[in-house]
Tab-separated table of C-alpha atoms and ligand atoms in Angstrom:
chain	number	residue	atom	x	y	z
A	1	UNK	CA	123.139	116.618	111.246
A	2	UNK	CA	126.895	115.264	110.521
A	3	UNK	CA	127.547	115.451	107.413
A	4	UNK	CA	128.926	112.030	106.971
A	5	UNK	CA	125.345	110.758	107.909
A	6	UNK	CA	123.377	113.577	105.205
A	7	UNK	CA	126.025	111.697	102.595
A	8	UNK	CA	125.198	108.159	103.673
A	9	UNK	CA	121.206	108.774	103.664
A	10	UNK	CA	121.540	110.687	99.945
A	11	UNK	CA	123.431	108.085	98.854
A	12	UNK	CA	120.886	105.513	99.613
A	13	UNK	CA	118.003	107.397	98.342
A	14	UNK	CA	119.423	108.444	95.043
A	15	UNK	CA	119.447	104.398	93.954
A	16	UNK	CA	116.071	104.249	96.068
A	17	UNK	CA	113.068	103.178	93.891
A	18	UNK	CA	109.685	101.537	94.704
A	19	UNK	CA	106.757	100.558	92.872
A	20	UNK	CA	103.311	100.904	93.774
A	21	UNK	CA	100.000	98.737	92.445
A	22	UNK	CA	97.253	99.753	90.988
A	23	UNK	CA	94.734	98.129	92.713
A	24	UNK	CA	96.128	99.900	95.719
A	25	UNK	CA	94.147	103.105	94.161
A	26	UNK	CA	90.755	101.148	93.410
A	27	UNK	CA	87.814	100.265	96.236
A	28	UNK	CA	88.848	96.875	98.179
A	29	UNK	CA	87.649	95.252	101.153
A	30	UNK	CA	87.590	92.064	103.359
A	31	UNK	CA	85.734	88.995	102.586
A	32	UNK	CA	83.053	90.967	104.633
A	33	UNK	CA	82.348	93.431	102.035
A	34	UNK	CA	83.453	96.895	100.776
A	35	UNK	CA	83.458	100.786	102.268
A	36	UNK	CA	83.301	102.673	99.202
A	37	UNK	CA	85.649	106.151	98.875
A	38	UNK	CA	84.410	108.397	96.704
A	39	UNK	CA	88.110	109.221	95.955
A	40	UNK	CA	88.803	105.959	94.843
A	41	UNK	CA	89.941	104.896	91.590
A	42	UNK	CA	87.302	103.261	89.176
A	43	UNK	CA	89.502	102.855	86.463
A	44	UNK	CA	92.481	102.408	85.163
A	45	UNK	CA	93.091	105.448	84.364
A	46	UNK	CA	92.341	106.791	87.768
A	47	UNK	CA	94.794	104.295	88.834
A	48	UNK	CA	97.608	105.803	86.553
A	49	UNK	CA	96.519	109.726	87.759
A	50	UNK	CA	96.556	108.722	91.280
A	51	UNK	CA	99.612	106.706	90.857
A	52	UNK	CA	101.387	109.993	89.057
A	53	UNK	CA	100.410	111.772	92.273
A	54	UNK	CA	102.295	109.542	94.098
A	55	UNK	CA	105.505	110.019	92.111
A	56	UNK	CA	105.313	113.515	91.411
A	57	UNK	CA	105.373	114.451	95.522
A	58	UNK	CA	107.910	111.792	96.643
A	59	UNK	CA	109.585	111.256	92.967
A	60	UNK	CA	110.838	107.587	93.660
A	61	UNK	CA	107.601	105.599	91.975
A	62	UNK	CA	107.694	105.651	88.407
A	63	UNK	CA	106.687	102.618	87.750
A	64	UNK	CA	102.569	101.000	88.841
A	65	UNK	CA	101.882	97.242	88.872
A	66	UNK	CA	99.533	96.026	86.680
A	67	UNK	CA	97.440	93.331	87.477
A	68	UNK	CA	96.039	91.625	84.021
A	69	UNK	CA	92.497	90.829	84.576
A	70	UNK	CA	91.925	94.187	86.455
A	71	UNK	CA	93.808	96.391	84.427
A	72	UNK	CA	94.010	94.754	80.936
A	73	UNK	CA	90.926	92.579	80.622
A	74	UNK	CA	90.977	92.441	76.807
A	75	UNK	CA	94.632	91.076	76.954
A	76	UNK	CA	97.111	92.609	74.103
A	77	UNK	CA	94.363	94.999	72.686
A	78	UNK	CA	94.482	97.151	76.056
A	79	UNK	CA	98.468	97.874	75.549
A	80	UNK	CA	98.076	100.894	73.357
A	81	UNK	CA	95.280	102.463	75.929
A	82	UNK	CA	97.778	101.375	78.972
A	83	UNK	CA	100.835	102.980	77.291
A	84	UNK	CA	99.149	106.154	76.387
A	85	UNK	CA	97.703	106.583	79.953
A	86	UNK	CA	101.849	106.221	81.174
A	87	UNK	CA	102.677	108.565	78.471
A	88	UNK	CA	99.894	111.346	79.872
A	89	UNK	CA	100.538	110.661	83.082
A	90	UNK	CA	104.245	109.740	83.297
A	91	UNK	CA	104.681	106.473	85.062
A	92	UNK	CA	105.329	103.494	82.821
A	93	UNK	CA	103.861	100.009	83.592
A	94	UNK	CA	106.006	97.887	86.267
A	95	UNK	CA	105.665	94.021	86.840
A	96	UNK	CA	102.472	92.703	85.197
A	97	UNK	CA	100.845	90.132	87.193
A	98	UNK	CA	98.254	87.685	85.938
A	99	UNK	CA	95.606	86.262	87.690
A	100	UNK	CA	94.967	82.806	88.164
A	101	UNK	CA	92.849	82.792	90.525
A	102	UNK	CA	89.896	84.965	90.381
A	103	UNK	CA	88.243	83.109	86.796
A	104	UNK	CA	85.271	80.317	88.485
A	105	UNK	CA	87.439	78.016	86.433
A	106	UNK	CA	90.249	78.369	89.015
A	107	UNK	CA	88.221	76.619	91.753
A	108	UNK	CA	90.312	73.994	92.062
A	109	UNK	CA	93.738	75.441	90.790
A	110	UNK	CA	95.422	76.345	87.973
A	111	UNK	CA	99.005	75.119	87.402
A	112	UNK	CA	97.591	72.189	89.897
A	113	UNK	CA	94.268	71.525	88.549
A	114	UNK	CA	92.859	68.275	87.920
A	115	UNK	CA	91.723	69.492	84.730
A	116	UNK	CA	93.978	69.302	82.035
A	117	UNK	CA	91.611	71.689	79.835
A	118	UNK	CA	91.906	74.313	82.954
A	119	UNK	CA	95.743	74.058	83.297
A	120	UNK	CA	95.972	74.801	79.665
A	121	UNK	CA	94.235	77.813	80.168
A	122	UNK	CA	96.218	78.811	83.279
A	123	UNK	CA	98.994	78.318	81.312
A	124	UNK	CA	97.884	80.257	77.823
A	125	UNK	CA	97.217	82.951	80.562
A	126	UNK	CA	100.627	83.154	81.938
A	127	UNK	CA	101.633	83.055	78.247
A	128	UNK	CA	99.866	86.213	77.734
A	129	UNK	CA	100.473	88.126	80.480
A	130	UNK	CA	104.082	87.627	79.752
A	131	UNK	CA	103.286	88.795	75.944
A	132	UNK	CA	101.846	92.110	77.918
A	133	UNK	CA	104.539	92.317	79.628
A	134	UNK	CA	106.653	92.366	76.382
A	135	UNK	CA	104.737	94.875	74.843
A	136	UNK	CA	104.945	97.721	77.947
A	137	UNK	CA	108.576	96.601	78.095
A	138	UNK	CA	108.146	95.549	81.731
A	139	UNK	CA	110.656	93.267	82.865
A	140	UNK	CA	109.181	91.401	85.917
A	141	UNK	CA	105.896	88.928	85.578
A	142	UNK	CA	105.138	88.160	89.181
A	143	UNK	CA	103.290	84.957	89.589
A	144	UNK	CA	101.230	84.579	92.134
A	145	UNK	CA	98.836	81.430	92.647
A	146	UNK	CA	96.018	80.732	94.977
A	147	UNK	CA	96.052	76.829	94.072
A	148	UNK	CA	95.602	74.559	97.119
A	149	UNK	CA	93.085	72.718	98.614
A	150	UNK	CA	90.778	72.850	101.769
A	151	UNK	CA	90.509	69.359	103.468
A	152	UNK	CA	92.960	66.189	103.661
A	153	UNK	CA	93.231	63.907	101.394
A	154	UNK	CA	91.174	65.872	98.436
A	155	UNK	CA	94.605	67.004	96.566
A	156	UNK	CA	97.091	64.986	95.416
A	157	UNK	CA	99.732	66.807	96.512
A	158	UNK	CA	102.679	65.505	94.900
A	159	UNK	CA	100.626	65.412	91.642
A	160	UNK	CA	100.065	68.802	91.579
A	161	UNK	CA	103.555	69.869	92.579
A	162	UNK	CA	104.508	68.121	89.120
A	163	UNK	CA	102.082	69.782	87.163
A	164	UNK	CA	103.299	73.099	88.692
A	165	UNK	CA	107.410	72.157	87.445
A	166	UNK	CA	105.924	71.486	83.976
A	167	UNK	CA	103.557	74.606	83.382
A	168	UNK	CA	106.370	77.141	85.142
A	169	UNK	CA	108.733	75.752	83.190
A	170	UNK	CA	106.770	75.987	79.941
A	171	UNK	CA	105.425	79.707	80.848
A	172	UNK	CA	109.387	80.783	81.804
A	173	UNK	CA	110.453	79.404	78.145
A	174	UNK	CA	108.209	82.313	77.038
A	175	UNK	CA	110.400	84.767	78.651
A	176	UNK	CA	112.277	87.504	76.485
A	177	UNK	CA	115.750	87.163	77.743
A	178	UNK	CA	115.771	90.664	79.916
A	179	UNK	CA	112.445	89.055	81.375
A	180	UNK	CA	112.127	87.679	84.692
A	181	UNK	CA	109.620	85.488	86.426
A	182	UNK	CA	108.837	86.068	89.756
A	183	UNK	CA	107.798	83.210	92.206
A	184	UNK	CA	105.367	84.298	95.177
A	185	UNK	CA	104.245	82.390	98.127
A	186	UNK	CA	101.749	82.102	100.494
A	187	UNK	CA	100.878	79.785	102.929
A	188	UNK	CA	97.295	80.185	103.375
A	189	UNK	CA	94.383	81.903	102.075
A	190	UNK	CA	92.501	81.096	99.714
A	191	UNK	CA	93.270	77.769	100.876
A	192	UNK	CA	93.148	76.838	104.511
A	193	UNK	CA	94.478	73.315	104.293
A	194	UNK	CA	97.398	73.211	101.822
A	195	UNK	CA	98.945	75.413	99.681
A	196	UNK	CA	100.926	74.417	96.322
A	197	UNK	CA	103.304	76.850	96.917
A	198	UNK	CA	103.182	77.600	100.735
A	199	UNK	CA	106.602	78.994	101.684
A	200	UNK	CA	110.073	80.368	100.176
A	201	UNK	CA	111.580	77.000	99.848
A	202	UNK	CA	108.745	75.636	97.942
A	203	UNK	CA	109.248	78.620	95.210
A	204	UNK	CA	113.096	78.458	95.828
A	205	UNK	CA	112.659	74.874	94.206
A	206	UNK	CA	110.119	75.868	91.377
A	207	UNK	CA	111.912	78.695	90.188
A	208	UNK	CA	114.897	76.651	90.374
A	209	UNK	CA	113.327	74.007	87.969
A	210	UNK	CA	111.265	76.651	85.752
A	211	UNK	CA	114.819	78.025	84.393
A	212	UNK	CA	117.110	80.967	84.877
A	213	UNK	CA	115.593	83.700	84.956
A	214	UNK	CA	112.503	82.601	87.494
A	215	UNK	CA	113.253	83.911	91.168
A	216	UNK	CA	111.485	83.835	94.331
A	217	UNK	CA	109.023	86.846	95.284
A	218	UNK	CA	108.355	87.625	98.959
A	219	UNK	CA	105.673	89.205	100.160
A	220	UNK	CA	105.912	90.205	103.982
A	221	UNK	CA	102.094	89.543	104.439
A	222	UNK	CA	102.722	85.705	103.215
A	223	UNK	CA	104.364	83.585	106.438
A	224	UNK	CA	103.219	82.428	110.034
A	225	UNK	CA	103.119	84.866	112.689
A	226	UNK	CA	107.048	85.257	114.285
A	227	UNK	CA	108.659	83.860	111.306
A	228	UNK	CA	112.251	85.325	110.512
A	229	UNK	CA	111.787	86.969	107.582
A	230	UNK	CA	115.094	88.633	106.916
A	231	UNK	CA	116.385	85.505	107.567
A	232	UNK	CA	114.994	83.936	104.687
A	233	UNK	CA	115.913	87.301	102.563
A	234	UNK	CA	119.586	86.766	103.633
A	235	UNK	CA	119.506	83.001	102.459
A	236	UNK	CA	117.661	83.895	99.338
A	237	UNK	CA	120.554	86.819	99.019
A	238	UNK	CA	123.575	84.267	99.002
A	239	UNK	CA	121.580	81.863	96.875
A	240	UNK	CA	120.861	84.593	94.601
A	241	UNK	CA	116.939	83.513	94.023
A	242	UNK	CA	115.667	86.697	95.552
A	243	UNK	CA	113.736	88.735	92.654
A	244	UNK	CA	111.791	91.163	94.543
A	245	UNK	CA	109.292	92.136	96.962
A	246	UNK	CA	105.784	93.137	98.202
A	247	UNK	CA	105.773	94.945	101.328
A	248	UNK	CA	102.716	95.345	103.262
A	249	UNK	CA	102.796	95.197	107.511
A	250	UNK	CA	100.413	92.379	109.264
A	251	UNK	CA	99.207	92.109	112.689
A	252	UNK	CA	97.694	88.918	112.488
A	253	UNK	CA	97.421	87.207	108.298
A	254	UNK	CA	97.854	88.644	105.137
A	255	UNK	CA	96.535	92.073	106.578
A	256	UNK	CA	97.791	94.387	103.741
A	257	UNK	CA	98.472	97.150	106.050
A	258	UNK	CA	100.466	99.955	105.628
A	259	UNK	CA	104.259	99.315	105.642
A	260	UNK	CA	105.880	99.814	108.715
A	261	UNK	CA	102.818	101.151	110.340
A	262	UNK	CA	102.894	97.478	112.834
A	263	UNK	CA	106.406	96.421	113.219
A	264	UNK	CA	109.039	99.345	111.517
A	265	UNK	CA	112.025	97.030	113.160
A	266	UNK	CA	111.134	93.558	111.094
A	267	UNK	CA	111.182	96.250	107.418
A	268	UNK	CA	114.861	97.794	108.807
A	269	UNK	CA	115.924	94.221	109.505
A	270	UNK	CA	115.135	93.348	105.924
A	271	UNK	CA	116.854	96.249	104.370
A	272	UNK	CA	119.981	96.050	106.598
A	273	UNK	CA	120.356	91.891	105.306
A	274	UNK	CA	120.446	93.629	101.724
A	275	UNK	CA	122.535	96.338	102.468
A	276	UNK	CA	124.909	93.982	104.314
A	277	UNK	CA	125.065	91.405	101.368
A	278	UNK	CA	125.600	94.753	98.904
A	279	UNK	CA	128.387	96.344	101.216
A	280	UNK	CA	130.398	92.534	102.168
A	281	UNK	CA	130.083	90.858	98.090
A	282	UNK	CA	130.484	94.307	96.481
A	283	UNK	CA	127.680	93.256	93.976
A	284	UNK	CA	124.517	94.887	93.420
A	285	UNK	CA	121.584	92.951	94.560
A	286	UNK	CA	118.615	92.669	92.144
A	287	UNK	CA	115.704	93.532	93.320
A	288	UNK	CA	112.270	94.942	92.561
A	289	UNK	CA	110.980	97.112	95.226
A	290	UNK	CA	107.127	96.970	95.257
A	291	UNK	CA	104.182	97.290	97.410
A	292	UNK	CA	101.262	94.956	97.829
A	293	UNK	CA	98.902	96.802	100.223
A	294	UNK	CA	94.985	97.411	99.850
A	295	UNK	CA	93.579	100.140	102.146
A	296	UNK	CA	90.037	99.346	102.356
A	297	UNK	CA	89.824	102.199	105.096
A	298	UNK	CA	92.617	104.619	105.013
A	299	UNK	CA	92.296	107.284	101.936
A	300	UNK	CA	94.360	105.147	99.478
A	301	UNK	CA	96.877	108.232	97.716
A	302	UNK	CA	97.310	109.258	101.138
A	303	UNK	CA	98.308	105.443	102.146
A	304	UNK	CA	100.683	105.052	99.404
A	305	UNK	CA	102.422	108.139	100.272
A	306	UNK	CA	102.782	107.345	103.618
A	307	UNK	CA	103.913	104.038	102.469
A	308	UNK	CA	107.240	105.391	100.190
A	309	UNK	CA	107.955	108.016	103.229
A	310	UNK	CA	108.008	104.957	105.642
A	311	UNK	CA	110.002	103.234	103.534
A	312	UNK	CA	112.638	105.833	102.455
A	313	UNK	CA	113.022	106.482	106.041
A	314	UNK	CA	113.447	102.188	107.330
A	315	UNK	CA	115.950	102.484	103.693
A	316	UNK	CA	118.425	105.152	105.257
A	317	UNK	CA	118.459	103.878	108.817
A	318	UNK	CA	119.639	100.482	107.308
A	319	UNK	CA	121.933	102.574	105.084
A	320	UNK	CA	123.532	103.471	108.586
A	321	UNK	CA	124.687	100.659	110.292
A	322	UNK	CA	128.975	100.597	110.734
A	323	UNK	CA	129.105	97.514	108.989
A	324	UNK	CA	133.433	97.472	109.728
A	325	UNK	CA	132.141	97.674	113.517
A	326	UNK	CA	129.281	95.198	113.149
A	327	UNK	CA	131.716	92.712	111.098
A	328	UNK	CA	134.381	92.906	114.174
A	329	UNK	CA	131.518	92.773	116.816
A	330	UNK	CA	130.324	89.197	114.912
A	331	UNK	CA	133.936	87.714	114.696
A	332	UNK	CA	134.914	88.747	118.213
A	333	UNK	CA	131.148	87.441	119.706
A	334	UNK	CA	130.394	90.713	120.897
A	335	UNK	CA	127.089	90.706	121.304
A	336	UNK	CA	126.164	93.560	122.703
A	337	UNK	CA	128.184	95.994	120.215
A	338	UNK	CA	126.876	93.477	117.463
A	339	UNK	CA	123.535	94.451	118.079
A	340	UNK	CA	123.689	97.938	119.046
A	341	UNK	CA	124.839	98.666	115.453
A	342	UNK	CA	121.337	97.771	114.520
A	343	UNK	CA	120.123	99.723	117.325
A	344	UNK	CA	121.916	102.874	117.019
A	345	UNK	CA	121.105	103.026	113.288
A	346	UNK	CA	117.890	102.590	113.729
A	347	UNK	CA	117.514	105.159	116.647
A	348	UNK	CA	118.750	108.005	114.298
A	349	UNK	CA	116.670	110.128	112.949
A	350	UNK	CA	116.837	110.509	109.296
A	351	UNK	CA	113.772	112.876	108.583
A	352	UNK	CA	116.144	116.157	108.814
A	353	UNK	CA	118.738	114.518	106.053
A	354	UNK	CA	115.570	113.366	103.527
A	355	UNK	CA	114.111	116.355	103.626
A	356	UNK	CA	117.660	118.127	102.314
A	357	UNK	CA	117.581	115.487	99.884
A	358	UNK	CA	114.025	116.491	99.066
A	359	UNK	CA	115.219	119.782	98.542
A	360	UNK	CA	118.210	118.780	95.875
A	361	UNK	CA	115.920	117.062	93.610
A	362	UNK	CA	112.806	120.088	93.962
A	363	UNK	CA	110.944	117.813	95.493
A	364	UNK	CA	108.344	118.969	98.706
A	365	UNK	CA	110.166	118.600	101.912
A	366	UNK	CA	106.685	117.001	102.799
A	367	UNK	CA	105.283	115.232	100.455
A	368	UNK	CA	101.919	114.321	102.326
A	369	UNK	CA	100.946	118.324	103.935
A	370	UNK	CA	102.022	118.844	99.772
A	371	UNK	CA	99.614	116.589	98.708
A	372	UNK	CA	97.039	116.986	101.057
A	373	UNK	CA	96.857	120.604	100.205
A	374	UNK	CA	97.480	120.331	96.711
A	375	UNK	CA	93.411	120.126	96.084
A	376	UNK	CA	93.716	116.488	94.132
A	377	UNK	CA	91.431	115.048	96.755
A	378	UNK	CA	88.471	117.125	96.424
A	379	UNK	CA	88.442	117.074	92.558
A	380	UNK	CA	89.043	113.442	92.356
A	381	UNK	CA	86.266	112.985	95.198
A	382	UNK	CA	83.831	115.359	93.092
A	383	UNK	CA	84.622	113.581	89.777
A	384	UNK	CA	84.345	109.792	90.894
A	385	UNK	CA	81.696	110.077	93.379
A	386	UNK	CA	79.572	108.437	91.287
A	387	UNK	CA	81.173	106.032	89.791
A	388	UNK	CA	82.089	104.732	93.163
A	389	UNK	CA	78.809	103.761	94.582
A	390	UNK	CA	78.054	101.843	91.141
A	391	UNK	CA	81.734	100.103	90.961
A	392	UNK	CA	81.894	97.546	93.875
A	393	UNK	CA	81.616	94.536	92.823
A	394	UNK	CA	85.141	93.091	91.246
A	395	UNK	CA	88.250	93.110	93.937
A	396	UNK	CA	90.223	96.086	92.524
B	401	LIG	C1	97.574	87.932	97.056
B	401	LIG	C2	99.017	88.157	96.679
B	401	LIG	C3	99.182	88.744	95.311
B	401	LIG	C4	98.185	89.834	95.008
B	401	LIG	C5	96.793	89.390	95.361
B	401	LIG	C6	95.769	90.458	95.091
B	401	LIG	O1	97.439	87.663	98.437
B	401	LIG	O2	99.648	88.970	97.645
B	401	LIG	O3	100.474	89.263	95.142
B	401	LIG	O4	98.259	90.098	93.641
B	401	LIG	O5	96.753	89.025	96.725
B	402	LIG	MN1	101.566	89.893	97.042
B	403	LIG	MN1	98.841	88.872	99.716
């Protein structure tokens, strides 16, 4: 290993930080039902301890995403519980993300719905969440919304886009100023016909009308098969209106999958736009690293790790591209040479340089054969067996 390539990967790690959800820890499924792990976290406290697990083997996940209703159901009064389970378990809370969408009176929307009465409450929701958020001194709210409609003609679709501008714009003038509100898209699912906000441009435009500091949230999952994501990364990058991200890998929709685990090239693609931005405008880019996955068959600690290891691994191979090459292969049209860069980086192998770096910070070389060894999973399966087969019902 040249040494010039250990310094590059270390380098890149040692800024390297990504969160993980909670309700990546708890039971999910498909709309077709639920398998049930015994291992599986049935609160939120399992949640936290499996999420500590996480960060104690790779040591780049100290922060878990909260979702509100799942994880704070009693608003405010579940702060003190939720900062004393970070304090035993040492991961503090990350972006807080309400949920307006899983409440029956979100049937037909929030932000959009008909119902005045209903958007109120969407929007006294959003108020709260960002209170939460204030409280556990998270910075990020991540908005995402499953408004839309099924069938033509049975939304008012311009309507609704209005009534999204005012209630964003009334939830962001809740924001502390270190707060941010993050935009998230999706263009299906719940809905199948339309949804409010279907694609980066439509969120570009709302957070660009909610205020400030409201920027766009991509989630790989959300676009149509073959679209270019890291295109839309690298125009969100110069616009500066990309806040952050929720990987996940897709073969088909919004699979959730493991990241990396279908298409490794499309997650190095997206990391080499931000790396390129970072290395040509000198400027840090701003953005919150997070995973949105939900393993409804893979062991879920086991997924998460494998998740950070993936993406350590896509990070440093981006790290590695010769960007003075790459620059004189674009101006001279060399094609080839242009995209070998990406090749070449991405054909190195980087395991032998993170596991040194491993080593530096006392970390396993391996963090999976550390954790799958480490006895968690039995206990955790003895303890929770239980309360698994009783705990199906709600989504995480
Ligand atoms: C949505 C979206 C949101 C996530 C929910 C559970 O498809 O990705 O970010 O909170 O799923
Ligand atoms: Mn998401
Ligand atoms: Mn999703």
């Amino acid at each position: 290993m040249s040494e010039k390539l250990a310094d590059t990967v270390f380098r890149a790690l040692e800024t390297f930080r990504i969160e993980i959800p909670s309700w990546g820890f708890a039971n999910t499924g498909t709309r077709f039902g639920k398998f049930i792990q015994a291992a599986a976290a049935a609160t939120t406290e399992h949640k936290f301890s499996d999420a500590a697990q996480v960060h104690a083997f790779t040591g780049v996940c100290p922060t878990v995403a909260l979702h509100v209703l799942w994880d704070l159901p009693n608003g405010t009064r579940d702060v003190p519980a939720v900062n004393t389970l970070a304090d035993r378990y040492g991961v503090r809370p990350g972006s807080i993300n309400p949920n307006l969408f899983q409440d029956q009176a979100y049937k037909y929307g929030s932000f959009a719905n008909p119902d005045e009465a209903i958007r109120s409450a969407a929007l006294a929701h959003a108020k709260l969440s960002i209170e939460i958020a204030t409280e556990l001194r998270s910075r990020d709210i991540s908005f995402w919304f499953a408004d839309g409609s099924n069938y033509p003609g049975t939304a008012n679709i311009r309507q609704r886009k209005r009534w999204f501008e005012e209630c964003l714009r009334a939830a962001h003038a809740g924001l502390a100023s270190d707060q941010r509100m993050l935009i998230e898209y999706k263009p299906f699912e719940p809905a199948f016909y339309h949804t409010d906000i279907a694609d980066w441009g439509m969120a570009l435009l709302l957070a660009r009308s909610a205020g400030p500091r409201a920027k766009v949230l991509v989630d790989t999952g959300h676009h149509y098969s073959s679209q270019n994501i890291e295109q839309i990364v690298a125009w969100l990058l110069s616009e500066d209106m990309l806040g952050g991200f929720h990987f996940n890998d897709r073969r088909y929709a919004d699979d959730d999958l493991t990241m990396g685990s279908i298409d490794p090239y499309q997650v190095f693609r997206i990391f080499h736009e931000i790396l390129f931005f970072e290395w040509q405008t000198g400027q840090r880019a701003d953005i919150a690293y997070m995973i949105d996955q939900s393993h409804n068959l893979k062991g879920k600690i086991e997924a998460m790790i494998q998740t950070v290891t993936m993406a350590q691994a896509l990070f440093s191979k981006a790290a590695l591209v010769d960007y003075e090459r790459l620059v004189e292969a674009q101006r001279t049209s060399n094609l080839i040479r242009a995209e070998s860069c990406l090749q070449d980086a991405f054909a190195t192998d980087v395991r032998p340089a993170i596991r040194e770096w491993r080593r530096t910070k006392g970390l396993p070389e391996d963090p999976m054969e550390a954790f799958l060894s480490s006895g968690y999973l039995k206990r955790i399966s003895a303890e929770r067996a239980s309360l698994n087969t009783s705990n199906i019902s709600s989504y995480a």
